[in-house]
Amino acid sequence: MKMRGARILLESLRCEGVKHVFGYPGGAVLHIYDELVKHAEELGITHYLVRHEQASLFGAAGYAQATGKTGVALVTSGPGGTNAVTGIANAFMDSLPLVVFTGQVPTHLIGNDAFQEADLTGITRSCTKHNYLVKHVEELAPTIKEAFHVASTGRPGPVLVDLPKDMTAQEIEFSYPETIEIRSYKPQIFGEPKAVRKAVKAMIQAERPVLYIGGGAHAAGAYEEVRQLAEKLNLPTTCTLMGLGAFPASHPLSLGMLGMHGGYWTNMAVNNCDLLISIGARFDDRVTGKISEFARGAKFIHVDIDASCIGKNVRCDYPVVGDAKTVAQQMLKELEEQLGGGARIAAKDAWHEQIAAWKKQHPFWWKEEGDVIKPQYVIHELHRITKGQAVVSADVGQHQMWTAQLYGFDAPKNWLNSGGLGAMGYGFPAAVGAAVARPDDLCVAVVGDGGFQMVLNELATVKQYNIPVKILLINNGFLGMVRQWQEQFYEHRYSHSNIEVQPDFVKLADSYGVTAFRATKMNEVTHTLEKGLNTPGPVLIEMKVAREENVFPIVPAGAALKDMILQ
């Protein structure tokens, strides 16, 4: 049967198992939206109308982070596409599998400065894993097949498919390819055996090792394998901001998060280790600080599916290119063989005792001040009330770091945030995507008053579809992290970081039909949280917290981990 391109797009999504699409319509994609209203139900596809194109990308990203499945966003040409670029860049930095469909002017008008024309493939070339401009309707279905394959394999990432309006109007017979073959794209899954053997030998011999887990462990689903490696080799284990939850926070070997706002004991362990075993992490600047001082004296093992990451930021003594789960399985097998051959794992009692002493010396702490609500206490209570089982989507700033430090993620895919790009406004719409994907789980967006004001129009989205996201607003009337840096590194000159002028958030939520609660004193925190978390449907929970609370520890930008400020 002949179909127009718009219907072929939807049929292709059905073939890929897509159930949810986050989008915003416009002139160049009206054929697609016309087919959606006619066929979405029979195709089993639900479209969520967000209130800004950026939120469609963040929603799709939250969906991907909470499930590991490919998220799908649909926006129109020109400003629709350019509004989506921040979301695309965010997915690129955090290696999230997304397929993004953008409208484009008809092919005969491309390059003609037509209304709502923008060169979206050119604009997104540096922040997509790959992008396509469909110029012949016969290419549409194979291109979509290829886009989903590229987005979700190897190092995941966003793939953009630009659709000129005439491509969605022309009709052809629909045929969807069962397989796809791309000669130039062959991700390396298995680690080279000799490299694995050398790495495992170093792991057995190390006396002060640290296992360092990144987001690649989530992408590969390597949870059981990294846990077994840690336990068999008695490895102190730390996670990056993006890796939290890949290793249980309550595990006796867990060191929590490392880096700029990592624990004192964690950073000291990394700084003094003799072997750093990286699985699915990329040694970014928020982790290493001053690169020349990072883990001086240690040997580095680096497991990554993206060969370009190895040796990019730090020298590597034992490189292993491959999928995190597969390589970890190879390592476990190799470990058994070497132990069976007489190798003995080096004792680490003194190493663990030293790390415990560091933790006792400088644990996470905060000072109570009468009735003033401390944001750390809010996160502590959130963990206690939810038993650490909620899906938590943080925005970007101080609240993000307090949540990363204190919530304690034991399960994978329960922690969502914008780690690489650091895009304010991510937390709320990402929680929407997570709640759509996991309707049986409690989804909490932990946001600040700065980031929330960038996306608060999405209150309409959660109300329209009754998406039961609980928005925990940590309100200090400042762009908190900016203010903290201005206090600590710019001699208290608070330049344009005061945002006291703001709406009454409870009344604002009420105007959208969203239930809201507020706490202004410490003794109101627990009751207000319990009431908000137990109220059906979307809820806003505002906490008026200490205005000038700081996140500690902090490693000043460009400083070494050992130079962290503790209070």
Short mmCIF file of N, CA and C in Angstrom, two decimals, residues 79-198:
data_model
loop_
_atom_site.label_atom_id
_atom_site.label_comp_id
_atom_site.label_asym_id
_atom_site.label_seq_id
_atom_site.Cartn_x
_atom_site.Cartn_y
_atom_site.Cartn_z
N PRO A 79 13.26 27.74 13.93
CA PRO A 79 13.38 27.94 15.38
C PRO A 79 13.04 26.69 16.17
N GLY A 80 12.19 25.85 15.66
CA GLY A 80 11.92 24.58 16.35
C GLY A 80 13.19 23.77 16.49
N GLY A 81 13.95 23.70 15.41
CA GLY A 81 15.21 22.96 15.45
C GLY A 81 16.27 23.65 16.27
N THR A 82 16.37 24.96 16.12
CA THR A 82 17.42 25.66 16.88
C THR A 82 17.10 25.65 18.38
N ASN A 83 15.81 25.71 18.74
CA ASN A 83 15.45 25.59 20.17
C ASN A 83 15.82 24.22 20.72
N ALA A 84 15.93 23.24 19.84
CA ALA A 84 16.24 21.88 20.29
C ALA A 84 17.75 21.64 20.44
N VAL A 85 18.57 22.56 19.96
CA VAL A 85 20.02 22.30 19.89
C VAL A 85 20.63 22.07 21.28
N THR A 86 20.20 22.82 22.30
CA THR A 86 20.74 22.61 23.64
C THR A 86 20.47 21.18 24.11
N GLY A 87 19.26 20.69 23.84
CA GLY A 87 18.93 19.33 24.22
C GLY A 87 19.74 18.29 23.46
N ILE A 88 20.01 18.58 22.20
CA ILE A 88 20.83 17.67 21.39
C ILE A 88 22.26 17.65 21.94
N ALA A 89 22.79 18.85 22.22
CA ALA A 89 24.16 18.91 22.76
C ALA A 89 24.25 18.22 24.10
N ASN A 90 23.22 18.36 24.91
CA ASN A 90 23.20 17.68 26.22
C ASN A 90 23.28 16.16 26.03
N ALA A 91 22.49 15.62 25.12
CA ALA A 91 22.50 14.17 24.87
C ALA A 91 23.85 13.72 24.32
N PHE A 92 24.46 14.57 23.52
CA PHE A 92 25.78 14.23 22.96
C PHE A 92 26.83 14.16 24.07
N MET A 93 26.82 15.15 24.96
CA MET A 93 27.81 15.18 26.03
C MET A 93 27.64 14.02 27.00
N ASP A 94 26.38 13.61 27.23
CA ASP A 94 26.12 12.54 28.20
C ASP A 94 25.89 11.18 27.54
N SER A 95 26.15 11.08 26.23
CA SER A 95 26.08 9.81 25.50
C SER A 95 24.71 9.14 25.68
N LEU A 96 23.65 9.90 25.41
CA LEU A 96 22.29 9.37 25.54
C LEU A 96 21.72 9.06 24.16
N PRO A 97 21.09 7.89 24.00
CA PRO A 97 20.54 7.53 22.69
C PRO A 97 19.24 8.27 22.39
N LEU A 98 19.28 9.18 21.44
CA LEU A 98 18.09 9.90 21.01
C LEU A 98 18.02 9.88 19.49
N VAL A 99 16.79 9.82 18.96
CA VAL A 99 16.57 10.11 17.56
C VAL A 99 15.67 11.33 17.49
N VAL A 100 16.16 12.36 16.82
CA VAL A 100 15.48 13.66 16.78
C VAL A 100 15.03 13.93 15.35
N PHE A 101 13.72 14.09 15.17
CA PHE A 101 13.19 14.42 13.85
C PHE A 101 12.90 15.91 13.80
N THR A 102 13.48 16.59 12.81
CA THR A 102 13.25 18.02 12.64
C THR A 102 12.61 18.27 11.29
N GLY A 103 11.67 19.20 11.25
CA GLY A 103 11.10 19.59 9.98
C GLY A 103 12.08 20.45 9.20
N GLN A 104 11.88 20.49 7.90
CA GLN A 104 12.73 21.34 7.05
C GLN A 104 11.85 21.89 5.92
N VAL A 105 12.26 23.01 5.34
CA VAL A 105 11.50 23.57 4.21
C VAL A 105 11.57 22.58 3.04
N PRO A 106 10.64 22.64 2.09
CA PRO A 106 10.68 21.71 0.95
C PRO A 106 12.04 21.75 0.24
N THR A 107 12.40 20.64 -0.36
CA THR A 107 13.74 20.51 -0.93
C THR A 107 14.07 21.60 -1.95
N HIS A 108 13.07 22.03 -2.73
CA HIS A 108 13.37 23.03 -3.76
C HIS A 108 13.62 24.41 -3.17
N LEU A 109 13.31 24.58 -1.84
CA LEU A 109 13.55 25.87 -1.20
C LEU A 109 14.79 25.88 -0.30
N ILE A 110 15.42 24.73 -0.14
CA ILE A 110 16.60 24.67 0.74
C ILE A 110 17.71 25.57 0.18
N GLY A 111 18.24 26.40 1.02
CA GLY A 111 19.28 27.34 0.61
C GLY A 111 18.73 28.62 0.03
N ASN A 112 17.40 28.78 0.14
CA ASN A 112 16.73 29.93 -0.47
C ASN A 112 16.31 30.96 0.56
N ASP A 113 16.77 30.80 1.83
CA ASP A 113 16.33 31.67 2.93
C ASP A 113 14.81 31.69 3.04
N ALA A 114 14.23 30.52 2.91
CA ALA A 114 12.77 30.42 3.00
C ALA A 114 12.32 30.63 4.44
N PHE A 115 11.02 30.85 4.62
CA PHE A 115 10.47 31.07 5.95
C PHE A 115 10.75 29.87 6.86
N GLN A 116 11.24 30.13 8.04
CA GLN A 116 11.61 29.12 9.03
C GLN A 116 12.61 28.10 8.48
N GLU A 117 13.55 28.56 7.68
CA GLU A 117 14.61 27.69 7.22
C GLU A 117 15.85 27.88 8.09
N ALA A 118 16.45 26.80 8.50
CA ALA A 118 17.76 26.82 9.17
C ALA A 118 18.50 25.56 8.76
N ASP A 119 19.79 25.68 8.62
CA ASP A 119 20.62 24.54 8.22
C ASP A 119 20.86 23.65 9.44
N LEU A 120 19.90 22.82 9.75
CA LEU A 120 19.97 22.05 11.00
C LEU A 120 21.02 20.95 10.96
N THR A 121 21.28 20.39 9.81
CA THR A 121 22.35 19.39 9.76
C THR A 121 23.71 20.07 9.94
N GLY A 122 23.86 21.26 9.39
CA GLY A 122 25.11 22.00 9.58
C GLY A 122 25.27 22.46 11.02
N ILE A 123 24.18 22.99 11.60
CA ILE A 123 24.23 23.50 12.97
C ILE A 123 24.56 22.40 13.96
N THR A 124 24.03 21.20 13.73
CA THR A 124 24.17 20.12 14.73
C THR A 124 25.30 19.14 14.41
N ARG A 125 26.07 19.43 13.37
CA ARG A 125 27.12 18.47 12.97
C ARG A 125 28.07 18.15 14.12
N SER A 126 28.41 19.17 14.93
CA SER A 126 29.40 18.95 15.99
C SER A 126 28.79 18.41 17.28
N CYS A 127 27.47 18.32 17.35
CA CYS A 127 26.85 17.85 18.61
C CYS A 127 25.89 16.70 18.38
N THR A 128 26.01 16.03 17.25
CA THR A 128 25.26 14.79 17.03
C THR A 128 26.25 13.67 16.74
N LYS A 129 25.82 12.45 17.03
CA LYS A 129 26.65 11.32 16.66
C LYS A 129 26.64 11.18 15.13
N HIS A 130 25.50 11.47 14.54
CA HIS A 130 25.37 11.51 13.09
C HIS A 130 24.10 12.28 12.76
N ASN A 131 24.02 12.85 11.59
CA ASN A 131 22.75 13.45 11.17
C ASN A 131 22.51 13.22 9.68
N TYR A 132 21.24 13.32 9.31
CA TYR A 132 20.82 13.01 7.94
C TYR A 132 19.88 14.11 7.44
N LEU A 133 19.97 14.41 6.16
CA LEU A 133 18.98 15.23 5.48
C LEU A 133 18.35 14.33 4.41
N VAL A 134 17.07 14.01 4.56
CA VAL A 134 16.41 13.10 3.63
C VAL A 134 16.00 13.87 2.37
N LYS A 135 16.55 13.48 1.23
CA LYS A 135 16.26 14.21 -0.02
C LYS A 135 15.40 13.40 -0.98
N HIS A 136 15.20 12.14 -0.71
CA HIS A 136 14.35 11.29 -1.54
C HIS A 136 13.50 10.44 -0.62
N VAL A 137 12.22 10.40 -0.87
CA VAL A 137 11.31 9.70 0.04
C VAL A 137 11.66 8.22 0.13
N GLU A 138 12.26 7.66 -0.95
CA GLU A 138 12.67 6.25 -0.91
C GLU A 138 13.72 6.00 0.18
N GLU A 139 14.43 7.06 0.58
CA GLU A 139 15.49 6.92 1.60
C GLU A 139 14.94 7.00 3.02
N LEU A 140 13.67 7.36 3.16
CA LEU A 140 13.16 7.70 4.49
C LEU A 140 13.21 6.51 5.46
N ALA A 141 12.57 5.39 5.10
CA ALA A 141 12.53 4.24 6.01
C ALA A 141 13.93 3.69 6.31
N PRO A 142 14.78 3.48 5.30
CA PRO A 142 16.14 3.01 5.62
C PRO A 142 16.93 3.98 6.49
N THR A 143 16.70 5.29 6.28
CA THR A 143 17.41 6.28 7.10
C THR A 143 16.98 6.18 8.55
N ILE A 144 15.69 5.98 8.78
CA ILE A 144 15.20 5.87 10.17
C ILE A 144 15.77 4.60 10.81
N LYS A 145 15.79 3.52 10.05
CA LYS A 145 16.38 2.28 10.58
C LYS A 145 17.84 2.51 10.99
N GLU A 146 18.56 3.19 10.12
CA GLU A 146 19.97 3.46 10.39
C GLU A 146 20.13 4.39 11.59
N ALA A 147 19.25 5.38 11.69
CA ALA A 147 19.34 6.36 12.79
C ALA A 147 19.19 5.67 14.14
N PHE A 148 18.22 4.78 14.27
CA PHE A 148 18.02 4.08 15.55
C PHE A 148 19.21 3.16 15.85
N HIS A 149 19.76 2.54 14.81
CA HIS A 149 20.92 1.67 15.01
C HIS A 149 22.13 2.46 15.51
N VAL A 150 22.41 3.58 14.86
CA VAL A 150 23.58 4.38 15.23
C VAL A 150 23.40 4.99 16.62
N ALA A 151 22.18 5.47 16.93
CA ALA A 151 21.96 6.14 18.22
C ALA A 151 22.19 5.19 19.40
N SER A 152 21.84 3.94 19.24
CA SER A 152 21.79 3.03 20.39
C SER A 152 22.96 2.07 20.48
N THR A 153 23.85 2.05 19.53
CA THR A 153 24.96 1.11 19.56
C THR A 153 26.28 1.86 19.76
N GLY A 154 27.35 1.09 20.06
CA GLY A 154 28.63 1.73 20.32
C GLY A 154 28.50 2.69 21.49
N ARG A 155 29.15 3.85 21.41
CA ARG A 155 28.91 4.89 22.40
C ARG A 155 27.61 5.59 22.00
N PRO A 156 26.53 5.46 22.78
CA PRO A 156 25.25 6.02 22.36
C PRO A 156 25.34 7.54 22.17
N GLY A 157 24.37 8.07 21.43
CA GLY A 157 24.35 9.51 21.22
C GLY A 157 23.15 9.92 20.39
N PRO A 158 22.95 11.23 20.24
CA PRO A 158 21.80 11.71 19.48
C PRO A 158 22.04 11.66 17.98
N VAL A 159 21.01 11.25 17.23
CA VAL A 159 21.05 11.24 15.78
C VAL A 159 19.88 12.09 15.29
N LEU A 160 20.16 12.99 14.39
CA LEU A 160 19.13 13.89 13.88
C LEU A 160 18.75 13.49 12.45
N VAL A 161 17.44 13.47 12.19
CA VAL A 161 16.92 13.21 10.85
C VAL A 161 16.12 14.44 10.42
N ASP A 162 16.64 15.17 9.45
CA ASP A 162 16.01 16.40 8.96
C ASP A 162 15.07 16.05 7.81
N LEU A 163 13.81 16.48 7.92
CA LEU A 163 12.77 16.03 6.99
C LEU A 163 12.17 17.20 6.23
N PRO A 164 12.62 17.45 4.99
CA PRO A 164 11.94 18.46 4.17
C PRO A 164 10.46 18.14 4.03
N LYS A 165 9.64 19.18 3.99
CA LYS A 165 8.19 18.96 4.04
C LYS A 165 7.69 18.10 2.89
N ASP A 166 8.31 18.23 1.71
CA ASP A 166 7.83 17.43 0.58
C ASP A 166 8.15 15.95 0.76
N MET A 167 9.17 15.63 1.59
CA MET A 167 9.47 14.21 1.86
C MET A 167 8.36 13.56 2.69
N THR A 168 7.66 14.36 3.47
CA THR A 168 6.57 13.80 4.27
C THR A 168 5.24 13.81 3.51
N ALA A 169 5.25 14.45 2.33
CA ALA A 169 4.02 14.53 1.52
C ALA A 169 4.00 13.50 0.39
N GLN A 170 5.17 13.18 -0.17
CA GLN A 170 5.22 12.25 -1.30
C GLN A 170 4.83 10.84 -0.87
N GLU A 171 4.27 10.07 -1.83
CA GLU A 171 3.80 8.72 -1.52
C GLU A 171 4.65 7.67 -2.23
N ILE A 172 4.93 6.58 -1.48
CA ILE A 172 5.56 5.39 -2.06
C ILE A 172 5.05 4.18 -1.29
N GLU A 173 5.41 2.99 -1.76
CA GLU A 173 5.11 1.78 -1.01
C GLU A 173 6.01 1.73 0.23
N PHE A 174 5.43 1.32 1.36
CA PHE A 174 6.21 1.25 2.59
C PHE A 174 6.88 -0.11 2.74
N SER A 175 8.15 -0.09 2.99
CA SER A 175 8.91 -1.30 3.27
C SER A 175 10.00 -0.95 4.27
N TYR A 176 10.02 -1.69 5.40
CA TYR A 176 11.01 -1.35 6.43
C TYR A 176 12.09 -2.42 6.47
N PRO A 177 13.35 -2.04 6.36
CA PRO A 177 14.43 -3.05 6.35
C PRO A 177 14.51 -3.79 7.68
N GLU A 178 14.78 -5.09 7.61
CA GLU A 178 14.89 -5.88 8.84
C GLU A 178 16.25 -5.70 9.50
N THR A 179 17.27 -5.50 8.69
CA THR A 179 18.62 -5.32 9.23
C THR A 179 19.26 -4.12 8.55
N ILE A 180 20.35 -3.70 9.13
CA ILE A 180 21.08 -2.57 8.55
C ILE A 180 22.57 -2.90 8.57
N GLU A 181 23.27 -2.52 7.53
CA GLU A 181 24.69 -2.77 7.44
C GLU A 181 25.38 -1.46 7.06
N ILE A 182 26.26 -0.98 7.93
CA ILE A 182 26.99 0.26 7.65
C ILE A 182 28.47 -0.07 7.62
N ARG A 183 29.07 -0.05 6.48
CA ARG A 183 30.46 -0.52 6.33
C ARG A 183 31.44 0.27 7.18
N SER A 184 31.18 1.56 7.32
CA SER A 184 32.14 2.42 8.03
C SER A 184 31.87 2.51 9.53
N TYR A 185 30.87 1.76 10.01
CA TYR A 185 30.51 1.89 11.43
C TYR A 185 30.43 0.50 12.06
N LYS A 186 31.50 0.12 12.75
CA LYS A 186 31.59 -1.19 13.39
C LYS A 186 32.13 -1.02 14.81
N PRO A 187 31.28 -0.69 15.77
CA PRO A 187 31.79 -0.52 17.15
C PRO A 187 32.49 -1.78 17.64
N GLN A 188 33.62 -1.58 18.32
CA GLN A 188 34.37 -2.72 18.86
C GLN A 188 33.78 -3.12 20.20
N ILE A 189 33.26 -4.33 20.28
CA ILE A 189 32.59 -4.81 21.49
C ILE A 189 33.56 -5.56 22.38
N PHE A 190 34.33 -6.48 21.82
CA PHE A 190 35.24 -7.32 22.61
C PHE A 190 36.59 -6.63 22.78
N GLY A 191 37.10 -6.69 24.00
CA GLY A 191 38.44 -6.17 24.24
C GLY A 191 39.48 -7.10 23.66
N GLU A 192 40.59 -6.53 23.24
CA GLU A 192 41.68 -7.36 22.69
C GLU A 192 42.23 -8.24 23.83
N PRO A 193 42.23 -9.57 23.68
CA PRO A 193 42.56 -10.48 24.80
C PRO A 193 43.89 -10.18 25.48
N LYS A 194 44.91 -9.83 24.69
CA LYS A 194 46.22 -9.55 25.31
C LYS A 194 46.14 -8.32 26.20
N ALA A 195 45.37 -7.32 25.78
CA ALA A 195 45.21 -6.11 26.58
C ALA A 195 44.45 -6.41 27.87
N VAL A 196 43.43 -7.27 27.77
CA VAL A 196 42.66 -7.66 28.96
C VAL A 196 43.57 -8.41 29.93
N ARG A 197 44.39 -9.30 29.41
CA ARG A 197 45.29 -10.10 30.25
C ARG A 197 46.25 -9.20 31.03
N LYS A 198 46.85 -8.22 30.35
CA LYS A 198 47.78 -7.31 31.02
C LYS A 198 47.07 -6.49 32.09
#
